[in-house]
């Protein structure tokens, strides 16, 4: 490179440096650590960028790996926002010290209190029910409550995944919070006694078990079944007519719901942008995309759900405070160990 071309390069760099701040929409960045990966998220993020002029940099990965990464990065972490699924993971992130409190009138107003951390370190943005599915050809009187799953009537019929699964951990924690530890222990023991097989696979595999005839009853999150309605899920979609479902506890405290959500990283370098992003997630349009991405329910009332979700019908969700439920997670783990729930 000769002297002239160096000068030319420097001049163009200078021109760029001057030009950059003149751009109408350059309000910096937002570094998003997320374990989400859904098609509708593209629109979710691009709408935010268009509205705010903030560029989103996404780092996607497995939730537990992201928590570990945030911990390892410590004070130097570039993370602004952490998004994940399940109250137990949100609580684990809080316990790991990777989140910080957010005081936002808008979030307080839009996100119902039972779906927020009591210290405002995490907020739920969509809901999934954890409900009972059954084989319509074999089960005349399906369970109406979670407690019923432990009844002698259903011996050898129940398929449910392992106790290492966060969804089951939060479900049991909610039963502890609603009915007390003793009742929860009796319940867990009864479910183990009623298992059709040793816990295996994911929620979709429990639904497949109904179709294959291995399971008369299965516990699954709502979105796995909605996904089988909306798309082609091997071993489930071809036999939808065979599968019935019950939103449990409709005459008492309602069906257990869990969260997808997130919070602001403890050392967020772009904190203002992070607050703006969480507030955006509570807006009607973002709520719709956020929930639709995984066939979930928006936390903000009156926001539209997908057609597949609508097919599941309306239900009463448990209104228990999920932050209080999260405090029961250690007891839930003890109970799982005691009753030998694999
Ligand atoms: Fe899932």
Tab-separated table of C-alpha atoms and ligand atoms in Angstrom:
chain	number	residue	atom	x	y	z
A	1	UNK	CA	0.000	0.000	0.000
A	2	UNK	CA	1.521	3.377	-0.962
A	3	UNK	CA	1.166	6.615	0.935
A	4	UNK	CA	-1.606	7.887	-1.301
A	5	UNK	CA	-3.847	4.888	-0.840
A	6	UNK	CA	-3.274	4.993	2.918
A	7	UNK	CA	-4.426	8.594	2.901
A	8	UNK	CA	-7.452	7.644	0.839
A	9	UNK	CA	-8.291	4.826	3.261
A	10	UNK	CA	-7.937	7.114	6.255
A	11	UNK	CA	-10.155	9.652	4.558
A	12	UNK	CA	-12.890	7.104	3.943
A	13	UNK	CA	-12.645	5.893	7.551
A	14	UNK	CA	-13.019	9.496	8.672
A	15	UNK	CA	-16.022	9.928	6.389
A	16	UNK	CA	-17.609	6.810	7.905
A	17	UNK	CA	-16.896	8.013	11.416
A	18	UNK	CA	-18.640	11.276	10.682
A	19	UNK	CA	-21.489	9.603	8.845
A	20	UNK	CA	-22.334	7.084	11.543
A	21	UNK	CA	-23.864	9.385	14.198
A	22	UNK	CA	-25.837	11.124	11.456
A	23	UNK	CA	-27.896	7.942	10.910
A	24	UNK	CA	-31.367	8.633	12.252
A	25	UNK	CA	-31.767	5.208	13.807
A	26	UNK	CA	-28.645	4.176	15.618
A	27	UNK	CA	-29.479	3.662	19.233
A	28	UNK	CA	-26.855	1.104	19.972
A	29	UNK	CA	-27.076	-2.574	20.601
A	30	UNK	CA	-28.715	-5.212	22.674
A	31	UNK	CA	-26.947	-8.492	23.343
A	32	UNK	CA	-29.540	-11.189	23.783
A	33	UNK	CA	-28.644	-14.563	25.301
A	34	UNK	CA	-31.531	-16.814	24.397
A	35	UNK	CA	-32.529	-20.448	24.401
A	36	UNK	CA	-35.447	-19.657	22.075
A	37	UNK	CA	-35.336	-20.586	18.402
A	38	UNK	CA	-38.691	-20.171	16.718
A	39	UNK	CA	-39.637	-18.957	13.237
A	40	UNK	CA	-41.844	-16.088	14.436
A	41	UNK	CA	-38.929	-14.730	16.482
A	42	UNK	CA	-37.456	-13.149	13.335
A	43	UNK	CA	-40.406	-10.766	13.213
A	44	UNK	CA	-40.345	-10.359	16.996
A	45	UNK	CA	-36.780	-9.074	16.835
A	46	UNK	CA	-36.955	-7.096	13.574
A	47	UNK	CA	-40.020	-5.166	14.806
A	48	UNK	CA	-38.089	-4.125	17.909
A	49	UNK	CA	-35.117	-3.036	15.799
A	50	UNK	CA	-37.407	-1.038	13.476
A	51	UNK	CA	-39.243	0.628	16.367
A	52	UNK	CA	-36.208	1.537	18.433
A	53	UNK	CA	-33.163	1.678	16.169
A	54	UNK	CA	-31.473	-0.756	18.552
A	55	UNK	CA	-29.624	-3.641	16.904
A	56	UNK	CA	-30.129	-7.050	18.483
A	57	UNK	CA	-27.149	-9.406	18.582
A	58	UNK	CA	-28.337	-12.896	19.345
A	59	UNK	CA	-26.390	-15.564	21.130
A	60	UNK	CA	-28.477	-18.723	21.130
A	61	UNK	CA	-27.851	-21.887	23.040
A	62	UNK	CA	-29.017	-24.409	25.554
A	63	UNK	CA	-30.399	-22.658	28.678
A	64	UNK	CA	-28.079	-24.312	31.176
A	65	UNK	CA	-25.044	-23.661	28.986
A	66	UNK	CA	-26.026	-20.004	28.685
A	67	UNK	CA	-26.381	-19.698	32.469
A	68	UNK	CA	-22.915	-21.261	32.867
A	69	UNK	CA	-21.512	-18.934	30.214
A	70	UNK	CA	-22.969	-15.849	31.904
A	71	UNK	CA	-21.471	-16.982	35.209
A	72	UNK	CA	-18.067	-17.599	33.631
A	73	UNK	CA	-18.073	-14.225	31.871
A	74	UNK	CA	-18.883	-12.475	35.135
A	75	UNK	CA	-18.436	-8.710	35.149
A	76	UNK	CA	-17.141	-8.773	31.578
A	77	UNK	CA	-20.241	-10.417	30.176
A	78	UNK	CA	-21.639	-8.628	27.118
A	79	UNK	CA	-25.083	-10.100	27.870
A	80	UNK	CA	-27.926	-7.602	28.307
A	81	UNK	CA	-30.977	-9.869	28.357
A	82	UNK	CA	-31.348	-13.561	29.174
A	83	UNK	CA	-34.384	-15.442	27.814
A	84	UNK	CA	-35.315	-19.003	28.667
A	85	UNK	CA	-38.182	-21.369	29.403
A	86	UNK	CA	-39.463	-22.726	32.691
A	87	UNK	CA	-39.762	-21.027	36.068
A	88	UNK	CA	-37.181	-23.400	37.533
A	89	UNK	CA	-34.552	-22.204	35.049
A	90	UNK	CA	-35.474	-18.566	35.581
A	91	UNK	CA	-35.076	-19.143	39.313
A	92	UNK	CA	-31.777	-20.966	38.764
A	93	UNK	CA	-30.522	-17.971	36.786
A	94	UNK	CA	-31.538	-15.721	39.672
A	95	UNK	CA	-29.830	-17.985	42.218
A	96	UNK	CA	-26.695	-18.017	40.065
A	97	UNK	CA	-26.549	-14.224	40.404
A	98	UNK	CA	-26.649	-13.551	36.670
A	99	UNK	CA	-29.781	-11.373	36.737
A	100	UNK	CA	-30.606	-7.957	38.201
A	101	UNK	CA	-33.820	-6.297	39.367
A	102	UNK	CA	-35.862	-4.150	36.989
A	103	UNK	CA	-38.231	-1.474	38.239
A	104	UNK	CA	-40.663	-0.783	35.411
A	105	UNK	CA	-44.189	0.567	35.845
A	106	UNK	CA	-45.032	-0.816	32.427
A	107	UNK	CA	-43.941	-4.367	33.269
A	108	UNK	CA	-45.764	-4.177	36.613
A	109	UNK	CA	-48.912	-3.120	34.829
A	110	UNK	CA	-48.739	-5.564	31.914
A	111	UNK	CA	-47.317	-8.760	33.417
A	112	UNK	CA	-49.614	-10.256	36.088
A	113	UNK	CA	-47.960	-10.401	39.518
A	114	UNK	CA	-47.999	-14.204	39.777
A	115	UNK	CA	-45.813	-14.410	36.655
A	116	UNK	CA	-43.017	-12.203	38.000
A	117	UNK	CA	-40.149	-12.856	40.358
A	118	UNK	CA	-40.866	-11.317	43.779
A	119	UNK	CA	-37.609	-9.324	43.438
A	120	UNK	CA	-38.341	-8.376	39.820
A	121	UNK	CA	-35.338	-10.269	38.511
A	122	UNK	CA	-37.351	-12.316	36.028
A	123	UNK	CA	-40.644	-11.846	34.173
A	124	UNK	CA	-42.794	-14.366	32.338
A	125	UNK	CA	-43.885	-13.425	28.819
A	126	UNK	CA	-45.822	-16.521	27.786
A	127	UNK	CA	-47.517	-19.477	29.447
A	128	UNK	CA	-47.752	-23.178	28.807
A	129	UNK	CA	-50.163	-25.470	30.589
A	130	UNK	CA	-48.943	-28.830	31.920
A	131	UNK	CA	-52.000	-31.003	31.516
A	132	UNK	CA	-53.340	-34.555	31.257
A	133	UNK	CA	-53.857	-36.304	27.912
A	134	UNK	CA	-55.654	-39.643	27.585
A	135	UNK	CA	-56.528	-42.393	25.166
A	136	UNK	CA	-60.180	-41.837	24.245
A	137	UNK	CA	-60.551	-45.465	23.137
A	138	UNK	CA	-59.460	-46.849	26.533
A	139	UNK	CA	-60.256	-44.291	29.225
A	140	UNK	CA	-63.880	-43.576	30.012
A	141	UNK	CA	-63.336	-41.464	33.095
A	142	UNK	CA	-60.131	-39.487	32.719
A	143	UNK	CA	-58.600	-37.866	35.811
A	144	UNK	CA	-60.051	-34.449	36.606
A	145	UNK	CA	-57.238	-33.359	38.896
A	146	UNK	CA	-53.504	-33.848	39.330
A	147	UNK	CA	-54.298	-35.779	42.523
A	148	UNK	CA	-56.432	-38.207	40.491
A	149	UNK	CA	-53.320	-39.273	38.559
A	150	UNK	CA	-52.169	-40.912	41.794
A	151	UNK	CA	-55.441	-42.788	42.329
A	152	UNK	CA	-55.560	-46.621	42.320
A	153	UNK	CA	-58.005	-46.373	39.420
A	154	UNK	CA	-55.146	-45.635	37.052
A	155	UNK	CA	-52.643	-48.287	38.051
A	156	UNK	CA	-50.153	-49.036	35.284
A	157	UNK	CA	-51.589	-46.352	33.002
A	158	UNK	CA	-49.570	-43.173	33.514
A	159	UNK	CA	-46.748	-41.993	31.237
A	160	UNK	CA	-44.740	-39.025	32.421
A	161	UNK	CA	-41.144	-38.061	31.925
A	162	UNK	CA	-38.256	-38.167	34.345
A	163	UNK	CA	-37.890	-36.151	37.545
A	164	UNK	CA	-34.804	-34.526	36.035
A	165	UNK	CA	-37.169	-32.651	33.732
A	166	UNK	CA	-37.687	-29.035	34.809
A	167	UNK	CA	-41.400	-29.084	33.839
A	168	UNK	CA	-42.066	-31.896	36.319
A	169	UNK	CA	-39.989	-30.173	38.974
A	170	UNK	CA	-42.072	-27.014	38.696
A	171	UNK	CA	-45.318	-29.029	38.572
A	172	UNK	CA	-44.440	-30.811	41.820
A	173	UNK	CA	-43.304	-27.513	43.377
A	174	UNK	CA	-46.722	-26.049	42.516
A	175	UNK	CA	-48.484	-29.015	44.150
A	176	UNK	CA	-46.370	-28.454	47.280
A	177	UNK	CA	-47.296	-24.768	47.296
A	178	UNK	CA	-51.007	-25.478	46.709
A	179	UNK	CA	-51.572	-28.612	48.787
A	180	UNK	CA	-48.608	-28.888	51.153
A	181	UNK	CA	-45.508	-31.115	51.141
A	182	UNK	CA	-47.242	-34.143	52.690
A	183	UNK	CA	-49.971	-34.261	50.045
A	184	UNK	CA	-47.367	-33.665	47.354
A	185	UNK	CA	-45.288	-36.604	48.604
A	186	UNK	CA	-48.347	-38.858	48.573
A	187	UNK	CA	-49.102	-37.666	45.076
A	188	UNK	CA	-45.595	-38.302	43.748
A	189	UNK	CA	-45.577	-41.780	45.329
A	190	UNK	CA	-48.956	-42.549	43.779
A	191	UNK	CA	-47.850	-41.420	40.324
A	192	UNK	CA	-44.710	-43.588	40.548
A	193	UNK	CA	-46.930	-46.525	41.542
A	194	UNK	CA	-49.198	-45.866	38.554
A	195	UNK	CA	-46.480	-45.542	35.927
A	196	UNK	CA	-47.009	-47.595	32.774
A	197	UNK	CA	-43.254	-47.639	32.192
A	198	UNK	CA	-40.075	-46.144	33.596
A	199	UNK	CA	-39.880	-42.459	32.668
A	200	UNK	CA	-38.371	-41.978	29.236
A	201	UNK	CA	-38.225	-39.386	26.465
A	202	UNK	CA	-39.728	-35.929	26.165
A	203	UNK	CA	-43.327	-34.745	26.346
A	204	UNK	CA	-43.983	-35.683	22.711
A	205	UNK	CA	-42.904	-39.234	23.553
A	206	UNK	CA	-45.588	-39.397	26.260
A	207	UNK	CA	-48.187	-38.421	23.618
A	208	UNK	CA	-46.725	-41.018	21.240
A	209	UNK	CA	-47.201	-43.555	24.040
A	210	UNK	CA	-50.952	-42.967	23.915
A	211	UNK	CA	-50.989	-43.601	20.167
A	212	UNK	CA	-48.820	-46.725	20.444
A	213	UNK	CA	-51.016	-48.105	23.222
A	214	UNK	CA	-48.318	-48.095	25.889
A	215	UNK	CA	-49.932	-45.307	27.888
A	216	UNK	CA	-53.571	-44.589	28.684
A	217	UNK	CA	-52.676	-41.314	30.382
A	218	UNK	CA	-49.869	-38.912	29.607
A	219	UNK	CA	-48.684	-35.639	31.103
A	220	UNK	CA	-47.442	-33.073	28.613
A	221	UNK	CA	-47.160	-29.350	28.108
A	222	UNK	CA	-49.934	-27.943	25.951
A	223	UNK	CA	-47.676	-26.708	23.164
A	224	UNK	CA	-46.458	-30.190	22.237
A	225	UNK	CA	-50.011	-31.206	21.405
A	226	UNK	CA	-50.753	-27.868	19.696
A	227	UNK	CA	-47.614	-28.419	17.617
A	228	UNK	CA	-48.963	-31.829	16.569
A	229	UNK	CA	-52.182	-30.097	15.481
A	230	UNK	CA	-50.376	-27.327	13.580
A	231	UNK	CA	-47.646	-29.402	11.933
A	232	UNK	CA	-46.661	-32.967	11.231
A	233	UNK	CA	-45.338	-34.560	14.413
A	234	UNK	CA	-44.359	-38.153	13.785
A	235	UNK	CA	-46.390	-40.631	15.809
A	236	UNK	CA	-48.927	-38.077	17.045
A	237	UNK	CA	-50.382	-35.936	14.233
A	238	UNK	CA	-51.814	-38.941	12.380
A	239	UNK	CA	-53.846	-40.010	15.428
A	240	UNK	CA	-55.133	-36.780	16.946
A	241	UNK	CA	-58.683	-38.157	17.181
A	242	UNK	CA	-57.481	-40.824	19.581
A	243	UNK	CA	-56.194	-38.281	22.077
A	244	UNK	CA	-58.381	-36.461	24.591
A	245	UNK	CA	-57.192	-33.907	27.124
A	246	UNK	CA	-58.129	-32.540	30.511
A	247	UNK	CA	-57.184	-29.187	31.974
A	248	UNK	CA	-56.876	-30.378	35.585
A	249	UNK	CA	-58.285	-28.815	38.733
A	250	UNK	CA	-60.884	-26.689	36.984
A	251	UNK	CA	-63.090	-26.927	40.094
A	252	UNK	CA	-60.289	-25.941	42.437
A	253	UNK	CA	-57.093	-23.985	41.887
A	254	UNK	CA	-56.815	-24.414	38.133
A	255	UNK	CA	-54.371	-26.030	35.714
A	256	UNK	CA	-50.660	-25.649	36.375
A	257	UNK	CA	-48.986	-23.186	34.033
A	258	UNK	CA	-45.311	-22.518	33.574
A	259	UNK	CA	-43.457	-19.634	31.946
A	260	UNK	CA	-41.231	-18.608	29.104
A	261	UNK	CA	-39.511	-15.453	30.166
A	262	UNK	CA	-36.379	-13.623	31.030
A	263	UNK	CA	-34.619	-10.844	32.771
A	264	UNK	CA	-31.796	-8.342	32.546
A	265	UNK	CA	-28.266	-9.650	32.898
A	266	UNK	CA	-26.493	-8.636	36.104
A	267	UNK	CA	-23.753	-6.719	34.276
A	268	UNK	CA	-25.716	-5.564	31.236
A	269	UNK	CA	-23.597	-3.020	29.324
A	270	UNK	CA	-26.714	-1.703	27.538
A	271	UNK	CA	-29.128	-1.644	30.459
A	272	UNK	CA	-31.504	0.970	29.063
A	273	UNK	CA	-31.894	-1.003	25.862
A	274	UNK	CA	-32.482	-4.127	27.913
A	275	UNK	CA	-35.341	-2.443	29.813
A	276	UNK	CA	-36.772	-1.225	26.498
A	277	UNK	CA	-36.644	-4.785	25.156
A	278	UNK	CA	-38.431	-6.345	28.131
A	279	UNK	CA	-41.084	-3.620	27.961
A	280	UNK	CA	-41.441	-4.294	24.239
A	281	UNK	CA	-42.015	-7.998	24.971
A	282	UNK	CA	-45.055	-7.003	27.033
A	283	UNK	CA	-46.603	-5.058	24.118
A	284	UNK	CA	-49.612	-6.581	22.336
A	285	UNK	CA	-47.826	-7.280	19.043
A	286	UNK	CA	-44.717	-8.760	20.654
A	287	UNK	CA	-46.902	-10.830	22.974
A	288	UNK	CA	-48.577	-12.347	19.965
A	289	UNK	CA	-45.309	-13.286	18.235
A	290	UNK	CA	-43.680	-14.452	21.434
A	291	UNK	CA	-46.528	-16.815	22.315
A	292	UNK	CA	-47.218	-17.943	18.735
A	293	UNK	CA	-43.604	-19.008	18.221
A	294	UNK	CA	-44.209	-22.018	20.438
A	295	UNK	CA	-48.021	-22.244	20.514
A	296	UNK	CA	-48.166	-20.785	24.010
A	297	UNK	CA	-50.503	-18.381	25.831
A	298	UNK	CA	-49.572	-14.697	26.110
A	299	UNK	CA	-49.299	-13.428	29.712
A	300	UNK	CA	-51.108	-10.239	28.698
A	301	UNK	CA	-54.830	-10.820	28.502
A	302	UNK	CA	-56.749	-10.265	25.282
A	303	UNK	CA	-53.837	-11.057	22.965
A	304	UNK	CA	-54.593	-13.511	20.167
A	305	UNK	CA	-53.404	-17.124	20.276
A	306	UNK	CA	-52.712	-19.485	17.360
A	307	UNK	CA	-55.477	-21.598	15.791
A	308	UNK	CA	-53.948	-24.777	17.191
A	309	UNK	CA	-53.953	-23.297	20.687
A	310	UNK	CA	-57.578	-22.216	20.262
A	311	UNK	CA	-58.507	-25.840	19.539
A	312	UNK	CA	-57.452	-26.768	23.061
A	313	UNK	CA	-60.210	-24.524	24.396
A	314	UNK	CA	-60.435	-22.125	27.298
A	315	UNK	CA	-59.358	-23.074	30.794
A	316	UNK	CA	-58.771	-21.750	34.253
A	317	UNK	CA	-55.051	-21.371	34.958
A	318	UNK	CA	-53.647	-21.744	38.455
A	319	UNK	CA	-53.168	-18.258	39.891
A	320	UNK	CA	-50.559	-19.339	42.442
A	321	UNK	CA	-47.524	-17.032	42.595
A	322	UNK	CA	-44.827	-18.761	40.518
A	323	UNK	CA	-42.126	-16.993	42.490
A	324	UNK	CA	-43.471	-18.743	45.609
A	325	UNK	CA	-43.649	-22.025	43.656
A	326	UNK	CA	-39.993	-21.620	42.690
A	327	UNK	CA	-39.057	-21.512	46.393
A	328	UNK	CA	-40.463	-25.059	46.702
A	329	UNK	CA	-38.125	-26.507	44.058
A	330	UNK	CA	-35.577	-27.892	46.575
A	331	UNK	CA	-38.382	-29.681	48.466
A	332	UNK	CA	-39.683	-31.029	45.152
A	333	UNK	CA	-36.262	-32.519	44.451
A	334	UNK	CA	-36.205	-34.173	47.888
A	335	UNK	CA	-39.630	-35.699	47.308
A	336	UNK	CA	-38.661	-37.021	43.867
A	337	UNK	CA	-35.636	-38.704	45.438
A	338	UNK	CA	-37.637	-40.118	48.350
A	339	UNK	CA	-40.297	-41.747	46.195
A	340	UNK	CA	-37.807	-43.056	43.645
A	341	UNK	CA	-39.210	-41.140	40.662
A	342	UNK	CA	-36.471	-41.869	38.139
B	1	LIG	FE1	-40.413	-28.045	25.858
